[in-house]
XYZ file of C-alpha atoms in Angstrom:
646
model
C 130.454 26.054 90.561
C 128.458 23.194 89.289
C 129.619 19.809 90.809
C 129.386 16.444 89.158
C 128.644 13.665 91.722
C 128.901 10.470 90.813
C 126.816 7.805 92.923
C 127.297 3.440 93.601
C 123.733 3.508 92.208
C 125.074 3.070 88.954
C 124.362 -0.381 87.132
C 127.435 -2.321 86.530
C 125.988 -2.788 83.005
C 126.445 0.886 82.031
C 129.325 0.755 79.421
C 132.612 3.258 79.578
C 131.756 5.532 76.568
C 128.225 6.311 77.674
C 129.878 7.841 81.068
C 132.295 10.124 79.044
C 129.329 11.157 77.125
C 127.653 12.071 80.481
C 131.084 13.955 81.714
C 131.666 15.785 78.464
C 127.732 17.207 77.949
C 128.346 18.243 81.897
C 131.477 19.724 81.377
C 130.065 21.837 78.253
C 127.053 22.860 80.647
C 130.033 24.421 83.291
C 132.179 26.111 80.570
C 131.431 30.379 79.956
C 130.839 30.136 76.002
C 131.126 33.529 73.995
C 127.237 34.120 72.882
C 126.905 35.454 69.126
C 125.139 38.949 69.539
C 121.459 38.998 66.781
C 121.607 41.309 64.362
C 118.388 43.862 64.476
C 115.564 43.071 61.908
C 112.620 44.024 60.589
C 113.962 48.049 61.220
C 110.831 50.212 61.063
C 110.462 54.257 60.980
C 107.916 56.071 61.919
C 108.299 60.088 61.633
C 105.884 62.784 63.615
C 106.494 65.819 61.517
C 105.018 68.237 63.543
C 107.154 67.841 66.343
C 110.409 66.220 64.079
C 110.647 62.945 66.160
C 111.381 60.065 64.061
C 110.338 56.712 66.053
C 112.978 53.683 65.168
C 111.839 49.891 66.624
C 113.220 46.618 65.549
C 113.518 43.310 66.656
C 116.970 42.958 68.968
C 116.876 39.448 70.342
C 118.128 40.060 73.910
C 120.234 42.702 73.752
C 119.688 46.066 75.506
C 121.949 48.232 74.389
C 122.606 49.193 70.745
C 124.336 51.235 68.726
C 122.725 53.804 66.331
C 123.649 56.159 63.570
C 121.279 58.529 61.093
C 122.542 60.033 58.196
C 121.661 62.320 55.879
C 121.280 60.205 53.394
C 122.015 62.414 50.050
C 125.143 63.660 51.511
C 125.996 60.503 53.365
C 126.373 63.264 56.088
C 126.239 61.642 60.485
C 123.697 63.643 62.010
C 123.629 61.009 64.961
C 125.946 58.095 66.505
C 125.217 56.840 69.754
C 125.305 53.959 71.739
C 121.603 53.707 73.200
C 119.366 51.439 75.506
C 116.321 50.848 74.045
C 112.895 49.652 75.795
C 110.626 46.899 74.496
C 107.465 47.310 73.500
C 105.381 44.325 75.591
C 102.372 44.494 73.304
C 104.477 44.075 69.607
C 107.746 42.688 71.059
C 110.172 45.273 69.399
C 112.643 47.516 70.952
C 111.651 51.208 70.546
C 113.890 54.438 70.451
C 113.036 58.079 69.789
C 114.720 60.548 68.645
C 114.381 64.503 67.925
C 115.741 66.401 64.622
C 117.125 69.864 64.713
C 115.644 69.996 61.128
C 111.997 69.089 60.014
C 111.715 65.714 58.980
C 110.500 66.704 55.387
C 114.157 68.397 54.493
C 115.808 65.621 53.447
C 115.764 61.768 53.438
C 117.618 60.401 56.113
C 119.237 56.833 56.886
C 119.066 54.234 59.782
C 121.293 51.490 60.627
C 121.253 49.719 64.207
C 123.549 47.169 65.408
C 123.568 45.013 69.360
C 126.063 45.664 71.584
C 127.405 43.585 74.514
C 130.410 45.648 76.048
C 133.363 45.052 73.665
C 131.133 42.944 71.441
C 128.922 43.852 68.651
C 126.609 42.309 66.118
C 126.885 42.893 62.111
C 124.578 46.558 61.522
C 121.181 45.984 60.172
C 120.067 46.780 56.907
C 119.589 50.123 56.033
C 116.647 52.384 56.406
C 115.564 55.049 54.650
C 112.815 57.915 55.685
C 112.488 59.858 52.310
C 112.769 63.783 52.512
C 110.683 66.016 50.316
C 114.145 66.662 48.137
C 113.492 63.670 45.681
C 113.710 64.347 42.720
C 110.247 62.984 42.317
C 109.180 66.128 43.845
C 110.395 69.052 42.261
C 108.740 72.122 43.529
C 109.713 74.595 45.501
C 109.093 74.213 49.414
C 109.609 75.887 52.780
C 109.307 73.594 56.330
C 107.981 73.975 58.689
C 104.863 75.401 57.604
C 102.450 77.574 60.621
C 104.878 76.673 63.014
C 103.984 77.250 66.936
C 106.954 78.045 69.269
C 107.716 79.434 72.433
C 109.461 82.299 73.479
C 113.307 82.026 73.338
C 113.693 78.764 71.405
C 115.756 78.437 68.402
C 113.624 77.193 65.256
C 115.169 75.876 61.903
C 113.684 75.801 58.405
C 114.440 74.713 55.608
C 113.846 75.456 51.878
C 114.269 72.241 49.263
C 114.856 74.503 45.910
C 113.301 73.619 42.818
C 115.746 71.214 39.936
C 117.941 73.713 37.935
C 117.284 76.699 40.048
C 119.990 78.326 42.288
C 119.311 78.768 46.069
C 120.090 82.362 47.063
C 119.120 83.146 50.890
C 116.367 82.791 53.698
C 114.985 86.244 55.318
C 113.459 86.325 59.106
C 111.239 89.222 58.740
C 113.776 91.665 56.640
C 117.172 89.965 58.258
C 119.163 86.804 56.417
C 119.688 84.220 58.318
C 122.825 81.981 57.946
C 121.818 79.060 56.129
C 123.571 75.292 55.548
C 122.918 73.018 52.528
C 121.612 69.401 53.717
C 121.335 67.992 50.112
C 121.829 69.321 46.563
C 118.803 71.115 47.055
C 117.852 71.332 50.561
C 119.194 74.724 52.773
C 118.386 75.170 56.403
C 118.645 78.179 58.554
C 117.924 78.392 62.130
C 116.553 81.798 64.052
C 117.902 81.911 67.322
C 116.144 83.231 70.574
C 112.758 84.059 69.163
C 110.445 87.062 70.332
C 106.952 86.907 70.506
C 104.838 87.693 67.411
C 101.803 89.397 66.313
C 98.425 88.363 65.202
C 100.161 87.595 62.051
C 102.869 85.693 62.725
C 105.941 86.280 61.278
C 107.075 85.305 57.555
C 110.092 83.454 56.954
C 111.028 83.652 53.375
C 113.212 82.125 50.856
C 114.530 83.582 48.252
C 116.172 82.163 45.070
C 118.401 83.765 42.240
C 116.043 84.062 39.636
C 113.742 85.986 42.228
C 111.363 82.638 43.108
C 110.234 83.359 46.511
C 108.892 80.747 49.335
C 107.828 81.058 52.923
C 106.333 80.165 55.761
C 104.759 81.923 58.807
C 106.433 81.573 61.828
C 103.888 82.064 65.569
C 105.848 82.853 68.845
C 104.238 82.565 72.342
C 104.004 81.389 75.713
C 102.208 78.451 77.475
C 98.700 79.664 78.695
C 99.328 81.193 82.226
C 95.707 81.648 83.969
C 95.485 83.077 87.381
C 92.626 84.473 89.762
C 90.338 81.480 89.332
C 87.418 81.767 91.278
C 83.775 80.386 90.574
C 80.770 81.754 92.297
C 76.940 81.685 91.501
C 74.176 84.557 90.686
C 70.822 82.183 90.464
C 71.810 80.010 93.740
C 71.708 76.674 91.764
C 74.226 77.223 88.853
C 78.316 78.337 89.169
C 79.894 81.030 87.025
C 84.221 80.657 87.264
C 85.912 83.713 86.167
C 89.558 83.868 85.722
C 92.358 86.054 84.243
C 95.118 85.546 81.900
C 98.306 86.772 83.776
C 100.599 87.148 80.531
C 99.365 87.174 76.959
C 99.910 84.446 74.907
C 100.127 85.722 71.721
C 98.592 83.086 70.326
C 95.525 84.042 69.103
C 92.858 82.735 66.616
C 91.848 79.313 64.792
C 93.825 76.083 66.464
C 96.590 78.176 68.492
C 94.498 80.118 70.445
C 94.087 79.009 74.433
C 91.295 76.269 74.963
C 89.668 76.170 78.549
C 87.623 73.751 80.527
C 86.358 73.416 84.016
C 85.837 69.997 85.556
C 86.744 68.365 81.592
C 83.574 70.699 80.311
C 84.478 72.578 77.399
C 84.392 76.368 78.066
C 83.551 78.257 74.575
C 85.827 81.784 75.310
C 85.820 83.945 72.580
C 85.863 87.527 74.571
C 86.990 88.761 77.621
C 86.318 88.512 80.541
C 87.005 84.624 80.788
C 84.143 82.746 81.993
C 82.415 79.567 82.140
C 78.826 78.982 82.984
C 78.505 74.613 84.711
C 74.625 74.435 85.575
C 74.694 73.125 88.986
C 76.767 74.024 91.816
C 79.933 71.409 92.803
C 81.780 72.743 95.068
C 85.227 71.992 93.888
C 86.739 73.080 89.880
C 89.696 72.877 88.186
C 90.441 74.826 85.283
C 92.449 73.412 82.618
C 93.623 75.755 80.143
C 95.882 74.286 76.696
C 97.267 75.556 73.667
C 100.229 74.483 71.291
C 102.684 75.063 73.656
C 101.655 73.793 76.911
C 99.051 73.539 79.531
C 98.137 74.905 82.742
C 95.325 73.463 85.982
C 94.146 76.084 88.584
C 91.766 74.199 91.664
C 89.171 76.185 93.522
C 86.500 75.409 96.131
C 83.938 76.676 97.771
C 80.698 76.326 100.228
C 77.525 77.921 97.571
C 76.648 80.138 100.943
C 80.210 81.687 100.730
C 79.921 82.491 96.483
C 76.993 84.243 96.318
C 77.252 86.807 93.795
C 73.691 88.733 93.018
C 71.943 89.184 89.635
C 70.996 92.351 89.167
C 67.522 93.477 90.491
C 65.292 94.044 87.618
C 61.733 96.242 86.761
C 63.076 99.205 88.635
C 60.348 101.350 89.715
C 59.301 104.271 91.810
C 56.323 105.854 93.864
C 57.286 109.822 94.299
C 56.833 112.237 96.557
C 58.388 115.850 97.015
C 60.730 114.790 99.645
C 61.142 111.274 99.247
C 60.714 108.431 96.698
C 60.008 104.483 97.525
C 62.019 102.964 94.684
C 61.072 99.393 93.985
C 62.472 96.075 91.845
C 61.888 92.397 91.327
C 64.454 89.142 91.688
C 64.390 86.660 88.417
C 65.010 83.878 91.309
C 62.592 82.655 94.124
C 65.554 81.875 95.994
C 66.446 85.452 96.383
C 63.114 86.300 98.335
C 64.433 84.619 101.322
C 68.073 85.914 101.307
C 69.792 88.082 103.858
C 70.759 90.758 101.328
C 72.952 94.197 101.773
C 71.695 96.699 99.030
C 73.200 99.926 97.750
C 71.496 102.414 95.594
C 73.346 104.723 93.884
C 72.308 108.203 92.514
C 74.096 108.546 88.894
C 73.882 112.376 88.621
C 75.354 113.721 91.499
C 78.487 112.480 93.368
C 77.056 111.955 96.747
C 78.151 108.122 98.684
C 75.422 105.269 97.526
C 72.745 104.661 100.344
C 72.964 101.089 102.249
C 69.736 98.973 103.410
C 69.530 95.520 104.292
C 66.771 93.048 104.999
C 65.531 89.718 103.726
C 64.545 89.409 99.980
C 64.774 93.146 99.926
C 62.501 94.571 96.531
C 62.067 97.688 97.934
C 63.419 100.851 99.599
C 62.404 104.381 100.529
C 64.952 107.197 99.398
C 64.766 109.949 102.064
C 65.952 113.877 101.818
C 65.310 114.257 98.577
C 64.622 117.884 96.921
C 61.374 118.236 95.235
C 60.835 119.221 91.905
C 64.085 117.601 91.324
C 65.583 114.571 88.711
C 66.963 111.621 89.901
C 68.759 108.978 88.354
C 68.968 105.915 90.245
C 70.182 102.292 89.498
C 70.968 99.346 92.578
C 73.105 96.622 93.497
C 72.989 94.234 95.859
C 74.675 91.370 98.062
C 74.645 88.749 100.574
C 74.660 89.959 104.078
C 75.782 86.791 105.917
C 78.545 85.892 104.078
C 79.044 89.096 101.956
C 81.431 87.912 98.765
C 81.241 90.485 96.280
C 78.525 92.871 95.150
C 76.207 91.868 92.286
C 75.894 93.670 89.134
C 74.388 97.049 88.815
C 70.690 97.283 87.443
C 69.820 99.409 84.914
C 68.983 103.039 85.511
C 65.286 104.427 86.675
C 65.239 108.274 86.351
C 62.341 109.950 88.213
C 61.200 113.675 89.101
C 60.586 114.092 92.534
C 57.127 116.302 92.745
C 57.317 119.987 93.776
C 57.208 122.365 96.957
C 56.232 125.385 98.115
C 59.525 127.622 98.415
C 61.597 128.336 101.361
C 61.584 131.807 102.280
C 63.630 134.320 100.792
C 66.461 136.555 102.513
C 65.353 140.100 102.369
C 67.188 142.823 103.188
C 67.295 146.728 102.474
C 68.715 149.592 101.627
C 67.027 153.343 103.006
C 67.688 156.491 101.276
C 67.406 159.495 103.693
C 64.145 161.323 101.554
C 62.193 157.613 103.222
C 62.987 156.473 99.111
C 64.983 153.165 99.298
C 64.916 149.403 97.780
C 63.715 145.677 99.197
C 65.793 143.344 97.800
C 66.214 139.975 98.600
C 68.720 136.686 97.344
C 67.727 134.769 94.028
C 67.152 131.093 95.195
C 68.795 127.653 93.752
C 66.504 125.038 92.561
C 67.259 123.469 95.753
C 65.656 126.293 97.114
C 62.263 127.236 95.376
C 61.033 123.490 95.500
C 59.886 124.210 91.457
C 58.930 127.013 89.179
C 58.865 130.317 90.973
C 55.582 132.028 89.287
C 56.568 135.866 90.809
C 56.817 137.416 93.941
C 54.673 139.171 96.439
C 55.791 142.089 97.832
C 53.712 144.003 100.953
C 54.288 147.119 102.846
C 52.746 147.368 106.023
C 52.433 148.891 109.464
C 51.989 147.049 112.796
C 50.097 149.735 114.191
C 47.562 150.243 110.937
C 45.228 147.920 108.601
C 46.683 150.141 105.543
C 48.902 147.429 103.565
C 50.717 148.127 99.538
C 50.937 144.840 97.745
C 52.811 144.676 94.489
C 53.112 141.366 92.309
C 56.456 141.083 90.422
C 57.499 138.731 88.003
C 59.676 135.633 88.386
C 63.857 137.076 88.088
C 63.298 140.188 90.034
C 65.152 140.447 92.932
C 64.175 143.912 94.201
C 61.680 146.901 94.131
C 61.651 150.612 94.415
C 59.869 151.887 97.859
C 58.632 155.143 98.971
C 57.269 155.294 102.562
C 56.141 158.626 101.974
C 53.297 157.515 99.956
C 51.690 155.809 102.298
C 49.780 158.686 104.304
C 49.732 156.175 107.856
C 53.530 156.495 108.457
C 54.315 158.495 110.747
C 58.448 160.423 112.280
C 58.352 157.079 114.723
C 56.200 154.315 113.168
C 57.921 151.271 111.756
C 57.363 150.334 108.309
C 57.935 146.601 107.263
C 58.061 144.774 103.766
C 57.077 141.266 103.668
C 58.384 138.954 100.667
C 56.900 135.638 99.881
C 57.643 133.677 97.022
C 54.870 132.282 94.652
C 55.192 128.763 93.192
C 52.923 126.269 91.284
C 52.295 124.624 94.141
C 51.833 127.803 96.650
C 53.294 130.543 98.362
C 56.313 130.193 100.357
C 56.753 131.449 104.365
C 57.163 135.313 104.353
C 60.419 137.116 104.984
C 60.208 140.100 106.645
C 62.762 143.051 107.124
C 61.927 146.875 108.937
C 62.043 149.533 106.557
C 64.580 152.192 108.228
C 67.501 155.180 107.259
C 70.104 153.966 110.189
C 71.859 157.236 110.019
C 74.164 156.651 112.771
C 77.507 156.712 112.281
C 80.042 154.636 114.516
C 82.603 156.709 116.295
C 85.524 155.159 114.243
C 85.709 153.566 111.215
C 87.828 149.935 110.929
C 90.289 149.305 108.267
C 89.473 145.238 106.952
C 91.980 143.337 106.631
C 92.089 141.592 103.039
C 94.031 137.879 102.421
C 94.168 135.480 100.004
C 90.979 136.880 98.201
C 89.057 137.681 101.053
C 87.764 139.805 103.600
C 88.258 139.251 106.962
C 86.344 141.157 109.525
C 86.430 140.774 113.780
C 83.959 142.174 116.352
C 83.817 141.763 120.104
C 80.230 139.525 120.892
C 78.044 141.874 123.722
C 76.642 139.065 125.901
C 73.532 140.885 126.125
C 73.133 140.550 122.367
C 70.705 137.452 121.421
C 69.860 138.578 117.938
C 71.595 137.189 114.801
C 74.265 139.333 112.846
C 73.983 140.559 109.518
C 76.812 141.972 107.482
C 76.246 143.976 104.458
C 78.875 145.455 102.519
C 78.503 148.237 99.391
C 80.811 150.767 97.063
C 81.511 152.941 99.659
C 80.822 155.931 97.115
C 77.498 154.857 96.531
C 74.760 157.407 98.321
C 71.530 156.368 96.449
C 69.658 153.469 95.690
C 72.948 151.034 96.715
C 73.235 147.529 95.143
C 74.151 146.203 98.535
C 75.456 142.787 99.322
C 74.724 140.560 102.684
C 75.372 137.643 104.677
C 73.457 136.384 107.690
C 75.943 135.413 110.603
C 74.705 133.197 113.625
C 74.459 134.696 116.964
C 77.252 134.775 119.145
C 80.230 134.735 116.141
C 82.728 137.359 116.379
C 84.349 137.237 112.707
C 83.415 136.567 109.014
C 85.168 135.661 106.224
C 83.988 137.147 102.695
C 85.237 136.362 99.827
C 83.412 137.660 96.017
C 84.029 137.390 92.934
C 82.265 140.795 92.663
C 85.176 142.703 94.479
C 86.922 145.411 92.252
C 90.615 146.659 92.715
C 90.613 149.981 93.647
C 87.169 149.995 94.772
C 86.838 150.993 98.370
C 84.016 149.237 100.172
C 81.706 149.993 103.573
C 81.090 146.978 105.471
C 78.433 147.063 108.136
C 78.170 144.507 111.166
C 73.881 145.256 112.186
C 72.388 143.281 115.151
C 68.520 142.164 114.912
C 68.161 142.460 111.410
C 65.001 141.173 110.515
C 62.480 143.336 113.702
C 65.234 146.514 114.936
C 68.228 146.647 112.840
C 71.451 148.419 115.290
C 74.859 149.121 113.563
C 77.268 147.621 115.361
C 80.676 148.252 113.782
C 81.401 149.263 110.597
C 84.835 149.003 108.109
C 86.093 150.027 104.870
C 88.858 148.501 102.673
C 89.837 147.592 99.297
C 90.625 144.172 98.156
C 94.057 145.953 96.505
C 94.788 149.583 96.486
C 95.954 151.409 93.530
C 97.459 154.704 92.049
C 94.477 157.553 91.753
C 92.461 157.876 88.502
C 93.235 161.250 88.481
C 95.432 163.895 89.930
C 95.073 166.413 92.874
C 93.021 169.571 91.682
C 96.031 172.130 92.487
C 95.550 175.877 92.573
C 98.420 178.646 93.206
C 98.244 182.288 94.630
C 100.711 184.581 94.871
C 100.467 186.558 98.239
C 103.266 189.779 98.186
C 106.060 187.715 98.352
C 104.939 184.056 99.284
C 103.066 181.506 97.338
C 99.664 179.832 98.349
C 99.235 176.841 97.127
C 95.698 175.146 97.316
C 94.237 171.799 96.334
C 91.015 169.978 96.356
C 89.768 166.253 97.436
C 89.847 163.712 94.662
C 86.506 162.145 94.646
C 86.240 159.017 96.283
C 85.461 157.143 93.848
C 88.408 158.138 91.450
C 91.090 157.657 94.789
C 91.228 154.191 94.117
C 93.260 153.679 98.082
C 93.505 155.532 101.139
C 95.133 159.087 101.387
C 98.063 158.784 103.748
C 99.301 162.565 102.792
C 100.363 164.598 100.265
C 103.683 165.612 99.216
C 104.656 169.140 97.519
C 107.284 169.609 95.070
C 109.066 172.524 94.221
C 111.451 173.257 91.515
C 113.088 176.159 90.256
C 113.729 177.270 86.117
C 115.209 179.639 85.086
């Protein structure tokens, strides 16, 4: 409390009404006087239509709290009362308040009135402002708000449709469903769509309709905030970055101003295609991608030593030096700075689906490509990447075919087959490409006797695959001298090593013959190994009815096995088959076991050949063999049937 103190000091001259002037202009200074709250002026509007916020400022005096009503101003309808602190504006002096409409600001006009408020006490309310709608009557046409509106997922949007003087408002459509709509002025209507989906390309029309079938509308574009993810930035020419990032949800916004703008490090990124990248010319070592559309933005940060990024080109001028067996395959670098880089490089081979080869050295242009087959097309393309700090591989280069150059042939597997008139065939195993090295040009075909000079050459053409012998045209072979054929394959670029096999009837027969067991489409056959026995095996197997001139099959088997496993698509049901295990087969051919089977057993082809006899009082009944070839399984018996009638 303020105290009045009243000193000696005083002149004796000072009269008695100037001191109870003095007390009374104190006393006024001491007493809590009711202050008379200013009445807002100079009210100003401001409206942002494309986000419906209508900015209200005036000048308040000292107050800090007002209160604030809008109206529809047609209808004289409160959209808004509220009492409200308001900030001032340092640079202009004015209070400032903002405030968001349900409806776009262009649906009707709308009124503003503003008043102080001190607790209890109030000032008088300010003039009246107006914002003017798009429904004066100054503007008669008909009109749908917002127009190309932008909104997220799950809002609730209004528009509204001012009707045309005289006509008759009739309904608003979302897509093909009417919305509920609410009259704001005589000829103003809003309607609201509630929890929005997202939309297509196209947006989605919002129409309204009136009763004399005048149509509005508007398009309507629902999405999300951009949402990037996976941003990473690496380099390819060792100076320059390249970021790459993904979108992880579309936006659906797509095209002209609502599509998703990027930049890295406030450079503009021009995305028009996926994938999303941006090229910054020299390396910085720390990004941030900022990505912004109509609904929102999003920043991703990423960092990174240039060593760690590295990211190859892809090797260009792919080239090749050929051989028959190998190939040196050869490319160039559009970067010095790769010629000094610890690289890892794969080369794949496109046409066949074997693993792609590794190598690795410094500024590696070059590579040889070993155990190839000649006479054979490759396709080839590379890839490469750093071997220190390996990041990612590089792109793939483009493709280099090449033919490697051909070989002679390996040699052929011969075998035979001996009639017992010293007639028989040579026949040996058509080879894969793999195989002949190139173009097989014929074969060369030689009979011959250690023991004698005499020799019978025949040239065959390319495809055959066996030939007709007769050992008793040669006049040197004698009841114990060993006849060989020799088979060596002719290429383009020579003659292949020679396969040889003996030339011999083995007419011995073992003392039993084994049943083979057939499985799951194959043969299975088991032998007992003789330690003594050093030789390879060979199996061969035949129609067991066959006795001339036999089409016989083989495999080779390595020394020391004691089963096989056959399986051919070149079995027959009912077909009963002689397989032979033989010892030494290419210098003294021994049969060591022998089997027959079928692959599946059936009924006979034909019935038994039955005879009957009478004998005085009995009956003899005789029957024949069906031939083998008609038996179709084995014969476990016969049965005999007898039946009386009378």
């Amino acid at each position: 409390m303020s105290q009045l103190i009243l000193r000696h000091t005083l002149k004796p001259k000072c009269s008695l009404p100037w001191l109870i002037y003095a007390l009374v202009n104190l006393l006024a200074l001491n007493t809590n006087s009711q202050t008379v709250l200013t009445v807002p002026k100079q009210v100003s509007l401001s409206a942002n239509l494309s986000v419906k916020e209508l900015t209200i400022s005036w000048f308040g005096g000292s107050a800090s709290t007002f209160d604030l009503i809008i109206l529809r101003t047609e209808f004289n309808t409160t959209v808004f009362y509220d009492t409200i602190s308001a900030i001032i504006n340092h640079t202009s002096g004015r209070h400032e308040w903002k405030w968001t409409s349900a409806e776009p600001l262009e649906c009707t006009s709308l009124s503003v009135r503003i008043r102080s408020r001190d607790g209890h006490a109030t000032s008088e309310w300010s003039e009246t402002v107006t914002l003017p709608g798009r429904d004066l009557p100054s503007i008669n046409a008909l009109q749908m708000y917002p127009l190309d509106s932008v909104v997220e997922v799950g809002s609730n949007v209004t528009f509204c449709c001012i009707v045309e003087e005289g006509k008759t408002f009739k309904d608003m459509l979302y897509g093909k469903t009417v919305v509920t709509s609410t009259r704001l002025s005589r000829r103003s209507y809003a309607s609201t769509v509630v929890n929005v989906k997202p939309t297509n390309l196209s947006g989605s029309n919002v129409v309204c309709r009136l009763n004399d079938l005048s149509l509005t509308g508007a398009v309507m574009f629902v999405g999300y905030p951009p949402l990037p993810s996976d941003f990473v930035c690496e380099t390819q020419d060792l100076i320059s970055a390249v970021c790459h990032w993904k979108e992880a949800r579309d936006s659906h916004l797509n095209g002209g101003r609502r599509k998703t703008r990027y930049s890295v490090n406030s450079r503009k990124c021009d995305v028009d295609r996926l994938p999303l990248t941006c090229s910054l010319p020299l390396w910085d070592g720390n990004w941030t991608l900022m990505a912004v559309n109509n609904l929102g933005h999003y920043s991703l940060s990423d960092s990174a030593e240039l060593s760690h990024r590295v990211r190859p080109v892809a090797p260009i001028g792919l080239s090749s030096i050929v051989h028959a067996w190998n190939a040196t395959l050869m490319w160039e670098w559009t970067s010095e700075g790769y010629h000094t880089l610890d690289l890892n490089c794969q080369v794949e081979f496109t046409n066949d689906q074997s693993k792609p080869r590794n190598f690795s050295g410094v500024g590696l242009r070059s590579v040889l490509l070993s155990g190839l087959y000649p006479d054979e097309a490759y396709t080839v393309r590379v890839r490469c990447g750093a071997q220190k700090y390996f990041w990612k591989w590089g792109d793939w280069s483009q493709t280099l075919s090449f033919k490697t150059k051909p070989d002679v042939s390996d040699a052929p597997d011969v075998w035979m087959w001996m009639n017992k008139d010293k007639t028989g065939l040579v026949v040996w195993k058509p080879l894969s490409h793999h195989q002949s090295h190139g173009q097989i040009t014929g074969y060369e075909v030689t009979l011959w006797n250690p023991e004698d000079v005499e020799q019978h050459t025949q040239i065959l053409p390319p495809n055959t695959y066996s030939v007709q012998v007769n050992l008793r045209e040669m006049a040197s072979v004698g009841v114990d001298k060993k006849v060989f054929a020799t088979v060596i394959i002719k290429t383009i670029t020579g003659a292949s090593p020679p396969s040889r096999v003996p030339l011999q009837f083995i007419d011995e027969e073992p003392s039993a013959l084994s049943k083979c067991v057939f499985n799951n489409s194959r043969i299975s056959l088991f032998w007992q190994h003789s330690a003594s026995n050093t030789c390879n095996y060979l199996v061969e197997w035949l129609d067991a009815s066959c006795e001339h001139d036999c089409p016989v099959k083989w495999i080779r088997v390595a020394a020391g096995s004691t089963n096989l496993s056959i399986e051919s698509e070149n079995f027959q049901p009912g077909v009963r088959y002689n397989f032979s295990l033989y010892s030494c087969p290419s210098d003294s051919p021994q049969l060591i076991k022998r089997w027959q089977g079928y692959t599946q057993e059936l009924v006979p082809s034909r019935s038994v050949p039955l005879s009957v006899k009478s004998q005085d009082s009995d009956v003899v009944i005789t029957w024949g063999e069906i031939p083998l070839s008609e038996r179709r399984g084995f014969v476990l018996g016969y049965n005999v049937y007898i039946s009386n009638r009378f």
